[in-house]
Structure formats: C-alpha cells, structure tokens
XYZ file of C-alpha atoms in Angstrom:
81
model
C -30.549 58.960 -54.227
C -30.323 61.201 -51.411
C -31.670 64.815 -52.784
C -29.089 67.616 -51.401
C -25.476 67.533 -51.997
C -23.969 66.234 -48.908
C -21.605 68.628 -47.701
C -25.012 70.967 -48.018
C -26.738 68.786 -46.024
C -24.582 68.629 -43.252
C -23.874 72.471 -43.069
C -28.059 72.217 -42.318
C -27.824 69.713 -40.032
C -25.434 71.790 -38.187
C -27.250 74.549 -38.805
C -30.407 73.359 -37.172
C -28.392 71.442 -34.376
C -29.508 68.225 -35.161
C -28.500 65.452 -32.650
C -26.988 62.879 -35.083
C -29.891 60.313 -34.942
C -32.388 63.150 -35.407
C -29.540 63.950 -38.173
C -30.737 60.340 -39.578
C -33.917 60.115 -39.136
C -34.308 63.379 -41.429
C -32.362 61.544 -44.317
C -34.825 58.826 -44.207
C -38.071 61.260 -44.541
C -36.037 62.735 -47.420
C -35.715 59.437 -49.012
C -39.381 59.221 -48.844
C -39.427 56.569 -46.537
C -41.985 55.767 -43.472
C -41.910 56.160 -40.137
C -42.028 51.779 -39.780
C -39.044 51.948 -42.573
C -37.024 54.231 -40.593
C -37.389 52.717 -37.863
C -36.482 49.143 -39.276
C -33.767 50.848 -40.862
C -32.179 52.033 -38.169
C -33.056 49.340 -35.415
C -34.734 51.449 -33.019
C -38.889 52.331 -32.146
C -41.522 53.817 -34.313
C -42.172 55.815 -31.030
C -38.526 57.528 -31.454
C -39.037 58.075 -34.651
C -41.922 60.170 -33.607
C -39.973 61.698 -30.211
C -37.208 62.561 -32.597
C -38.980 64.470 -35.605
C -41.189 66.470 -33.214
C -38.979 67.319 -31.111
C -37.305 69.073 -34.350
C -40.510 70.402 -35.339
C -41.081 71.981 -32.099
C -37.381 73.829 -32.287
C -37.864 74.961 -35.449
C -41.519 75.709 -35.522
C -42.987 73.407 -37.547
C -46.305 71.581 -37.801
C -45.136 68.276 -38.962
C -43.034 66.704 -42.090
C -44.024 68.051 -45.034
C -42.862 71.944 -43.250
C -39.616 70.078 -42.102
C -39.441 69.097 -46.198
C -40.044 72.437 -47.534
C -37.503 74.481 -44.575
C -34.848 71.844 -45.187
C -35.530 72.792 -49.171
C -35.315 76.480 -48.254
C -32.021 76.017 -46.608
C -30.406 73.676 -49.549
C -31.686 76.837 -51.773
C -30.135 79.698 -50.116
C -26.964 77.417 -49.489
C -26.970 76.329 -53.330
C -27.826 73.160 -53.296
C-alpha cells in the first residue's frame, strides 16, 4: 500500500518539480521496490531508473535513496500527510 495520501504525494511531486517518469519511479521506491523491479514494472532499463533518480538527488542535494525517502516524509509531515 502506498505510504502517503495520494493528494499529498501529488503536491510533493509538484513541489519537487518531478517529471512524470521520476514521480512514478519514486512512487515505486516508496513501495520498497528494487531498481530491477521498478525497471521491469515500467518497461524501462535499470540504467534509466538510476539516471532519473540521480537527477532528482542532484537537483535536491540528496545523497541517495534513503535521503530521498527522509526528504519526502518530512515534506509529507509538513503537509499533514
């Protein structure tokens, strides 16, 4: 089950200026899927998953997947989840 209220997630994705593909990848990260599983589910390569996440990490000054999850949960908490 998706850990955030759908409307809160949509607002966070807009606030973070995520491309649709990036938002979908992060949704699957939030569901604890591995890169290979995300790639298979989205019919893209693992390299594309990594590239899209790296772009998000760089844009937001994050050091990786764990930092991304913390950032999103902090944003959700500020919005009341």
